[in-house]
PDB file of C-alpha atoms in Angstrom:
ATOM      1  CA  MET A   1     -36.437 150.148  10.579  1.00  0.00           C
ATOM      2  CA  GLU A   2     -38.977 152.654  12.270  1.00  0.00           C
ATOM      3  CA  GLY A   3     -36.106 155.734  12.219  1.00  0.00           C
ATOM      4  CA  ASN A   4     -36.158 155.845   8.707  1.00  0.00           C
ATOM      5  CA  LYS A   5     -40.695 155.431   8.579  1.00  0.00           C
ATOM      6  CA  ILE A   6     -39.906 159.016  10.457  1.00  0.00           C
ATOM      7  CA  MET A   7     -37.430 160.308   8.283  1.00  0.00           C
ATOM      8  CA  SER A   8     -39.276 160.110   5.056  1.00  0.00           C
ATOM      9  CA  ARG A   9     -43.081 161.077   6.656  1.00  0.00           C
ATOM     10  CA  LYS A  10     -40.202 164.522   7.386  1.00  0.00           C
ATOM     11  CA  CYS A  11     -38.983 164.719   3.898  1.00  0.00           C
ATOM     12  CA  LEU A  12     -42.151 163.854   2.546  1.00  0.00           C
ATOM     13  CA  ILE A  13     -43.193 167.631   4.284  1.00  0.00           C
ATOM     14  CA  ILE A  14     -40.110 169.412   4.159  1.00  0.00           C
ATOM     15  CA  ILE A  15     -39.036 168.907   0.192  1.00  0.00           C
ATOM     16  CA  PRO A  16     -42.360 170.017  -1.200  1.00  0.00           C
ATOM     17  CA  LEU A  17     -42.588 173.360   1.139  1.00  0.00           C
ATOM     18  CA  LEU A  18     -39.633 174.590   0.152  1.00  0.00           C
ATOM     19  CA  CYS A  19     -39.651 173.572  -3.526  1.00  0.00           C
ATOM     20  CA  CYS A  20     -42.792 175.511  -3.567  1.00  0.00           C
ATOM     21  CA  LEU A  21     -40.863 178.321  -1.566  1.00  0.00           C
ATOM     22  CA  PHE A  22     -38.433 178.666  -3.896  1.00  0.00           C
ATOM     23  CA  PHE A  23     -41.047 178.918  -7.359  1.00  0.00           C
ATOM     24  CA  SER A  24     -42.964 180.793  -5.419  1.00  0.00           C
ATOM     25  CA  GLY A  25     -41.733 183.194  -3.255  1.00  0.00           C
ATOM     26  CA  CYS A  26     -44.152 184.885  -0.801  1.00  0.00           C
ATOM     27  CA  GLY A  27     -42.772 186.605   1.926  1.00  0.00           C
ATOM     28  CA  PHE A  28     -42.336 188.975   5.038  1.00  0.00           C
ATOM     29  CA  LEU A  29     -40.153 192.227   3.902  1.00  0.00           C
ATOM     30  CA  TYR A  30     -38.216 192.651   6.956  1.00  0.00           C
ATOM     31  CA  THR A  31     -37.498 195.881   6.356  1.00  0.00           C
ATOM     32  CA  THR A  32     -41.424 197.100   6.611  1.00  0.00           C
ATOM     33  CA  SER A  33     -41.944 198.152   9.683  1.00  0.00           C
ATOM     34  CA  VAL A  34     -40.144 199.606  12.301  1.00  0.00           C
ATOM     35  CA  ASP A  35     -40.654 196.389  14.775  1.00  0.00           C
ATOM     36  CA  ASP A  36     -38.775 194.423  12.604  1.00  0.00           C
ATOM     37  CA  LYS A  37     -36.218 197.083  11.054  1.00  0.00           C
ATOM     38  CA  ASP A  38     -33.241 195.582  13.189  1.00  0.00           C
ATOM     39  CA  LYS A  39     -34.120 191.626  13.056  1.00  0.00           C
ATOM     40  CA  SER A  40     -32.738 189.472  10.599  1.00  0.00           C
ATOM     41  CA  PRO A  41     -35.115 187.755   8.204  1.00  0.00           C
ATOM     42  CA  TRP A  42     -34.384 184.227  10.555  1.00  0.00           C
ATOM     43  CA  MET A  43     -35.965 186.016  13.771  1.00  0.00           C
ATOM     44  CA  ILE A  44     -38.604 187.696  11.806  1.00  0.00           C
ATOM     45  CA  ALA A  45     -39.546 183.735  10.786  1.00  0.00           C
ATOM     46  CA  ARG A  46     -39.140 182.549  14.208  1.00  0.00           C
ATOM     47  CA  ASP A  47     -41.650 185.373  15.205  1.00  0.00           C
ATOM     48  CA  THR A  48     -44.454 184.149  12.628  1.00  0.00           C
ATOM     49  CA  LEU A  49     -44.062 180.145  14.062  1.00  0.00           C
ATOM     50  CA  TYR A  50     -44.663 181.656  17.291  1.00  0.00           C
ATOM     51  CA  SER A  51     -47.286 183.929  16.407  1.00  0.00           C
ATOM     52  CA  PHE A  52     -48.928 181.161  13.858  1.00  0.00           C
ATOM     53  CA  VAL A  53     -48.788 178.732  17.151  1.00  0.00           C
ATOM     54  CA  GLU A  54     -50.625 180.978  19.669  1.00  0.00           C
ATOM     55  CA  CYS A  55     -53.759 181.503  16.819  1.00  0.00           C
ATOM     56  CA  VAL A  56     -53.850 177.991  16.128  1.00  0.00           C
ATOM     57  CA  LYS A  57     -54.268 177.327  20.200  1.00  0.00           C
ATOM     58  CA  ALA A  58     -56.764 180.317  20.440  1.00  0.00           C
ATOM     59  CA  ASN A  59     -58.628 179.268  17.260  1.00  0.00           C
ATOM     60  CA  ASP A  60     -57.821 182.403  15.633  1.00  0.00           C
ATOM     61  CA  THR A  61     -57.965 181.638  11.926  1.00  0.00           C
ATOM     62  CA  GLU A  62     -58.932 184.954  11.245  1.00  0.00           C
ATOM     63  CA  SER A  63     -55.527 186.165  12.429  1.00  0.00           C
ATOM     64  CA  ILE A  64     -53.703 182.910  10.767  1.00  0.00           C
ATOM     65  CA  SER A  65     -55.394 184.052   7.325  1.00  0.00           C
ATOM     66  CA  ASP A  66     -53.836 187.872   7.669  1.00  0.00           C
ATOM     67  CA  MET A  67     -50.758 186.294   7.076  1.00  0.00           C
ATOM     68  CA  PHE A  68     -50.922 185.158   3.766  1.00  0.00           C
ATOM     69  CA  CYS A  69     -49.669 187.141   1.476  1.00  0.00           C
ATOM     70  CA  GLU A  70     -51.888 188.902  -1.122  1.00  0.00           C
ATOM     71  CA  ALA A  71     -50.497 187.058  -4.092  1.00  0.00           C
ATOM     72  CA  THR A  72     -51.944 183.600  -2.178  1.00  0.00           C
ATOM     73  CA  PRO A  73     -54.920 184.889  -0.288  1.00  0.00           C
ATOM     74  CA  VAL A  74     -56.464 182.263   1.912  1.00  0.00           C
ATOM     75  CA  SER A  75     -59.783 182.743   3.960  1.00  0.00           C
ATOM     76  CA  ALA A  76     -59.871 182.186   7.611  1.00  0.00           C
ATOM     77  CA  GLU A  77     -63.107 179.707   6.353  1.00  0.00           C
ATOM     78  CA  GLU A  78     -60.276 177.887   4.516  1.00  0.00           C
ATOM     79  CA  ILE A  79     -57.775 177.518   7.990  1.00  0.00           C
ATOM     80  CA  ASP A  80     -60.909 176.592   9.735  1.00  0.00           C
ATOM     81  CA  ASN A  81     -61.397 173.523   7.476  1.00  0.00           C
ATOM     82  CA  LEU A  82     -58.123 172.478   7.608  1.00  0.00           C
ATOM     83  CA  LEU A  83     -57.493 172.446  11.330  1.00  0.00           C
ATOM     84  CA  ASP A  84     -60.862 170.529  11.742  1.00  0.00           C
ATOM     85  CA  ASN A  85     -59.206 167.348  10.408  1.00  0.00           C
ATOM     86  CA  ILE A  86     -57.303 167.720  13.521  1.00  0.00           C
ATOM     87  CA  GLU A  87     -59.228 165.671  15.898  1.00  0.00           C
ATOM     88  CA  GLY A  88     -59.938 165.844  19.786  1.00  0.00           C
ATOM     89  CA  GLU A  89     -58.716 168.708  21.438  1.00  0.00           C
ATOM     90  CA  ILE A  90     -55.045 170.736  20.903  1.00  0.00           C
ATOM     91  CA  VAL A  91     -53.462 169.784  24.888  1.00  0.00           C
ATOM     92  CA  SER A  92     -50.041 171.316  23.247  1.00  0.00           C
ATOM     93  CA  ILE A  93     -47.875 172.612  20.504  1.00  0.00           C
ATOM     94  CA  GLU A  94     -43.726 171.594  20.215  1.00  0.00           C
ATOM     95  CA  THR A  95     -42.043 173.599  17.711  1.00  0.00           C
ATOM     96  CA  ASN A  96     -39.704 171.448  16.017  1.00  0.00           C
ATOM     97  CA  GLY A  97     -38.018 174.607  14.223  1.00  0.00           C
ATOM     98  CA  ILE A  98     -37.302 176.668  11.299  1.00  0.00           C
ATOM     99  CA  HIS A  99     -35.430 175.472   8.470  1.00  0.00           C
ATOM    100  CA  ASP A 100     -33.731 177.271   5.657  1.00  0.00           C
ATOM    101  CA  GLY A 101     -34.948 177.426   1.874  1.00  0.00           C
ATOM    102  CA  LEU A 102     -33.612 179.557  -0.637  1.00  0.00           C
ATOM    103  CA  LYS A 103     -31.361 182.413   0.607  1.00  0.00           C
ATOM    104  CA  GLN A 104     -29.754 185.461  -1.516  1.00  0.00           C
ATOM    105  CA  SER A 105     -27.673 188.519  -0.251  1.00  0.00           C
ATOM    106  CA  LYS A 106     -26.176 191.722  -1.890  1.00  0.00           C
ATOM    107  CA  ASP A 107     -23.818 194.014   0.606  1.00  0.00           C
ATOM    108  CA  GLY A 108     -24.865 191.897   3.514  1.00  0.00           C
ATOM    109  CA  VAL A 109     -28.448 192.449   3.187  1.00  0.00           C
ATOM    110  CA  TYR A 110     -30.670 189.716   2.694  1.00  0.00           C
ATOM    111  CA  THR A 111     -32.871 190.270  -1.323  1.00  0.00           C
ATOM    112  CA  ILE A 112     -34.650 186.731  -0.585  1.00  0.00           C
ATOM    113  CA  TYR A 113     -34.899 184.701   2.369  1.00  0.00           C
ATOM    114  CA  THR A 114     -37.444 181.377   2.766  1.00  0.00           C
ATOM    115  CA  TYR A 115     -37.925 179.222   5.324  1.00  0.00           C
ATOM    116  CA  ALA A 116     -40.433 176.298   6.109  1.00  0.00           C
ATOM    117  CA  ALA A 117     -41.225 175.513   9.972  1.00  0.00           C
ATOM    118  CA  ILE A 118     -43.050 172.163  11.761  1.00  0.00           C
ATOM    119  CA  CYS A 119     -44.993 172.102  14.928  1.00  0.00           C
ATOM    120  CA  THR A 120     -45.739 168.142  16.286  1.00  0.00           C
ATOM    121  CA  VAL A 121     -49.687 168.702  17.972  1.00  0.00           C
ATOM    122  CA  TYR A 122     -50.678 166.916  20.681  1.00  0.00           C
ATOM    123  CA  THR A 123     -54.546 166.315  21.288  1.00  0.00           C
ATOM    124  CA  ASP A 124     -56.671 164.908  24.364  1.00  0.00           C
ATOM    125  CA  ASP A 125     -57.545 161.660  22.453  1.00  0.00           C
ATOM    126  CA  GLY A 126     -53.344 160.938  21.836  1.00  0.00           C
ATOM    127  CA  LYS A 127     -53.222 162.016  18.541  1.00  0.00           C
ATOM    128  CA  GLU A 128     -50.245 163.597  16.786  1.00  0.00           C
ATOM    129  CA  TYR A 129     -50.145 165.650  13.809  1.00  0.00           C
ATOM    130  CA  LYS A 130     -47.089 167.608  12.208  1.00  0.00           C
ATOM    131  CA  LEU A 131     -48.441 171.339  11.315  1.00  0.00           C
ATOM    132  CA  SER A 132     -45.699 172.976   8.539  1.00  0.00           C
ATOM    133  CA  ILE A 133     -45.980 176.627   7.762  1.00  0.00           C
ATOM    134  CA  SER A 134     -44.042 178.434   4.880  1.00  0.00           C
ATOM    135  CA  GLY A 135     -43.071 181.701   3.978  1.00  0.00           C
ATOM    136  CA  VAL A 136     -40.117 184.314   2.981  1.00  0.00           C
ATOM    137  CA  THR A 137     -38.978 187.101   5.458  1.00  0.00           C
ATOM    138  CA  ALA A 138     -37.158 189.028   2.672  1.00  0.00           C
ATOM    139  CA  TRP A 139     -38.042 189.293  -1.378  1.00  0.00           C
ATOM    140  CA  GLU A 140     -36.766 192.197  -2.599  1.00  0.00           C
ATOM    141  CA  GLY A 141     -38.839 194.945  -4.545  1.00  0.00           C
ATOM    142  CA  ILE A 142     -42.010 192.641  -4.542  1.00  0.00           C
ATOM    143  CA  PRO A 143     -44.674 193.996  -1.780  1.00  0.00           C
ATOM    144  CA  SER A 144     -47.476 191.380  -2.811  1.00  0.00           C
ATOM    145  CA  ARG A 145     -45.179 188.468  -1.883  1.00  0.00           C
ATOM    146  CA  ILE A 146     -44.937 189.629   1.973  1.00  0.00           C
ATOM    147  CA  GLY A 147     -46.813 186.559   3.701  1.00  0.00           C
ATOM    148  CA  LEU A 148     -47.118 183.058   4.131  1.00  0.00           C
ATOM    149  CA  ASP A 149     -47.508 180.551   1.337  1.00  0.00           C
ATOM    150  CA  SER A 150     -49.087 177.887   3.142  1.00  0.00           C
ATOM    151  CA  ILE A 151     -49.992 175.532   5.621  1.00  0.00           C
ATOM    152  CA  THR A 152     -49.676 171.875   5.886  1.00  0.00           C
ATOM    153  CA  LEU A 153     -51.431 169.272   8.096  1.00  0.00           C
ATOM    154  CA  ALA A 154     -49.991 165.555   8.454  1.00  0.00           C
ATOM    155  CA  ASP A 155     -51.640 163.341  10.342  1.00  0.00           C
ATOM    156  CA  GLU A 156     -49.046 161.107  11.881  1.00  0.00           C
ATOM    157  CA  GLN A 157     -50.628 158.008  12.753  1.00  0.00           C
ATOM    158  CA  THR A 158     -53.186 157.789   9.203  1.00  0.00           C
ATOM    159  CA  ASP A 159     -50.426 159.575   7.391  1.00  0.00           C
ATOM    160  CA  GLU A 160     -53.462 161.902   5.659  1.00  0.00           C
ATOM    161  CA  ARG A 161     -51.753 165.352   4.271  1.00  0.00           C
ATOM    162  CA  TYR A 162     -54.149 168.751   4.068  1.00  0.00           C
ATOM    163  CA  GLY A 163     -53.146 171.816   2.799  1.00  0.00           C
ATOM    164  CA  VAL A 164     -53.966 175.549   2.009  1.00  0.00           C
ATOM    165  CA  GLY A 165     -52.464 178.239   0.281  1.00  0.00           C
ATOM    166  CA  LEU A 166     -49.269 177.188  -2.789  1.00  0.00           C
ATOM    167  CA  TRP A 167     -49.147 173.776  -1.669  1.00  0.00           C
ATOM    168  CA  LYS A 168     -53.457 172.749  -1.251  1.00  0.00           C
ATOM    169  CA  ILE A 169     -54.128 168.978  -0.168  1.00  0.00           C
ATOM    170  CA  GLY A 170     -56.993 167.772  -0.002  1.00  0.00           C
TER     171      GLY A 170
END
């Protein structure tokens, strides 16, 4: 029974994110930098997740804001307000993985690649949160879609949810 409750919570986070991704499509165009030229869209999504986690640990909301696409601008203040919902000091962040969304390729090159990534945040007062990001690592011909498009935060104990970007909650 407890397993079904946990699974339904995960679905409540993942399904809306994937829907947002499908209908919006912000993202990193993986051919935009020399460093990313040889990386797959999934590798760029992974690197984005790791950079995001490091920024959260350092409380660097300005850098997180810079990760968002032009089409969905989110200010550092909005991100700071979102992260203020985390009670206590962050002790650790565990990455739970990256989930593929919409994928489209032409001649072996991705023209569209969306993803959602989830982390579990643990605090010094024993609280646990799910922190999710979504974005696109390839979207052919639309440079304004380069970047993250949403961040959501879910309190595992109270089931409260907050979000910025396309999936704005609270």
